[in-house]
XYZ file of C-alpha atoms in Angstrom:
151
model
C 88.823 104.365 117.528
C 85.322 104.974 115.571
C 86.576 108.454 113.535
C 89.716 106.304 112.820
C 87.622 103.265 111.092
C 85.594 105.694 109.898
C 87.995 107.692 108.295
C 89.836 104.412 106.920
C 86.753 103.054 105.499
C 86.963 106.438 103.458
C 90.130 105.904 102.601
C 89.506 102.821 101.082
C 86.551 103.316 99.345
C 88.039 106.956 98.604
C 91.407 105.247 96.095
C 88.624 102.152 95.116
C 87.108 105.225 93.021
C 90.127 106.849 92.276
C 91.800 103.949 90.104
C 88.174 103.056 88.545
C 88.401 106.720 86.939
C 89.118 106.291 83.138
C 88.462 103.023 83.277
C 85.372 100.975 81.362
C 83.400 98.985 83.302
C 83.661 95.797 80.676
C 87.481 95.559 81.764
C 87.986 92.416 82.620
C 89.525 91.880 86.593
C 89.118 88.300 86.241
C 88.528 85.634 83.924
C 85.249 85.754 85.515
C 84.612 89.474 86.479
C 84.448 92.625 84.970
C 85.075 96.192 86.668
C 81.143 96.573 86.883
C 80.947 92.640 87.836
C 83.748 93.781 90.840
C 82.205 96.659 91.881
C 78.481 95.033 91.846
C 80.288 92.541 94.398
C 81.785 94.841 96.896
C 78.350 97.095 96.682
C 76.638 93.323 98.052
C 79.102 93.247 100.399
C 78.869 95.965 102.113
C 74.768 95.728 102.777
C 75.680 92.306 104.363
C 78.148 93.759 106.326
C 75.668 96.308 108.058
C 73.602 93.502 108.221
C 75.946 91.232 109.518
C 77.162 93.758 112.266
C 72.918 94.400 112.891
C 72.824 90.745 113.684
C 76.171 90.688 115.467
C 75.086 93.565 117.481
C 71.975 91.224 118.677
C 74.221 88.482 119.987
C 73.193 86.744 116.028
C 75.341 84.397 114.382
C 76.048 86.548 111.352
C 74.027 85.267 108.540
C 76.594 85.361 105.717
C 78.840 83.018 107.620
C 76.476 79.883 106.643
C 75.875 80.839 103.288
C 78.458 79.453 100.207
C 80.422 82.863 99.154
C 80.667 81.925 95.638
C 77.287 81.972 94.910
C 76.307 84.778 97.044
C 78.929 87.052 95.363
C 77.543 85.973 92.145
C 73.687 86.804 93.537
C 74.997 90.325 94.390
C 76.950 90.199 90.246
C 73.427 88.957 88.792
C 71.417 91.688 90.320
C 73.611 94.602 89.125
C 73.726 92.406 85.720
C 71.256 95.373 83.708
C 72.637 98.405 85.600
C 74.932 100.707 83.311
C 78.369 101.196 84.741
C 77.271 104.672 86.002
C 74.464 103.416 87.859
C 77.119 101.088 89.616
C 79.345 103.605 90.526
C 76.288 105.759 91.736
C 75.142 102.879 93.910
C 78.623 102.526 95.165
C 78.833 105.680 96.892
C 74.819 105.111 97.957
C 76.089 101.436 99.911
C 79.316 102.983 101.701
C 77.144 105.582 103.013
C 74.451 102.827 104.205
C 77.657 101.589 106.122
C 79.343 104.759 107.211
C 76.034 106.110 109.170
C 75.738 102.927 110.708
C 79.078 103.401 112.181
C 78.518 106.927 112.659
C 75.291 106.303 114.933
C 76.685 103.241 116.479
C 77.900 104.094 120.164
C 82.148 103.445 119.916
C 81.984 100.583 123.285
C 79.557 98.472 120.793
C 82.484 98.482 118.012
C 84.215 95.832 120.122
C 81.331 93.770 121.744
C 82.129 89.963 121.076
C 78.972 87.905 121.300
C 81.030 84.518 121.164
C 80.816 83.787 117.628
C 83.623 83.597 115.309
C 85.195 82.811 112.065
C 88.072 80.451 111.620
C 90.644 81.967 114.295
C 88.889 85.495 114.429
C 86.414 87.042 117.125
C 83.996 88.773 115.429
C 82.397 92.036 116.547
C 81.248 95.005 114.514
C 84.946 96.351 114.632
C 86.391 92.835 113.228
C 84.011 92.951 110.451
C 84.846 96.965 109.404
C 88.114 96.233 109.064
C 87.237 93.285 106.926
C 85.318 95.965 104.575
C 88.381 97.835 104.785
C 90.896 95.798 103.675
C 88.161 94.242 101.015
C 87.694 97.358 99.189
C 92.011 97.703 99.105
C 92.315 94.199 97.859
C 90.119 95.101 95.191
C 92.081 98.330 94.216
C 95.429 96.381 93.874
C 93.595 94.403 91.390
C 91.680 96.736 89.484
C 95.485 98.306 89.425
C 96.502 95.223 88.224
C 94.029 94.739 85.538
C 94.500 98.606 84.345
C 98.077 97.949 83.807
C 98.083 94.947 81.757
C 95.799 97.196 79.291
């Protein structure tokens, strides 16, 4: 189970690279977002997501689950606002490895430990909240696809 996650969470971030390549990072995504502006969001995301499965992991409420999205995926925009594109991408690569060797270390029967909390229908536990990260960074790539097409 924990080299499968791991290996999709390379997957994922693996083609979330692939379809930035050739791209500028001033392409607009949304009327809102740019590539860098997308990318600075999923880096945030994925330090709150080891720090939400720390806090999980601790029988915690994870934190980001009381917190308005909006404005802390703009925080996460706002802080990456001065970076260069490059510097983006470099940081990236430096966040999915904060996440991948906390998996890595992580023994695989705490992957599905459910400390009673959840989110709308969902049990959460550090396995719910991978696959989350998952299927976050492919969202993104169908829309960076998306974006690159209508070029």
């Amino acid at each position: 189970m924990k080299q499968g996650i791991v290996d999709d969470l390379k997957k994922a971030r693996k083609e979330l690279l692939s379809v930035t390549e050739g791209l500028t990072g001033d392409l607009r995504i949304t009327k809102k977002w740019s590539l860098k502006d997308v990318l600075s969001h999923i880096i945030g995301w994925d330090y709150h997501t080891v720090r939400a499965i720390e806090e999980c992991l601790q029988g915690k409420r994870p934190f980001y689950f009381d917190l308005n999205w909006d404005v802390l995926n703009e925080e996460e925009v706002q802080k990456r606002r001065k970076l260069s594109f490059n510097d983006v991408l470099k940081e990236l690569e430096q966040s999915h490895e904060v996440l991948l060797d906390l998996v890595s270390n992580l023994p695989e029967d705490r992957l599905t430990e459910y400390h009673g909390h959840r989110w709308k229908r969902y049990k959460i536990t550090p396995q719910s909240m991978l696959q989350a990260a998952i299927d976050h960074d492919f969202f993104h790539v169908q829309k960076i696809q998306e974006a690159a097409n209508q070029q």
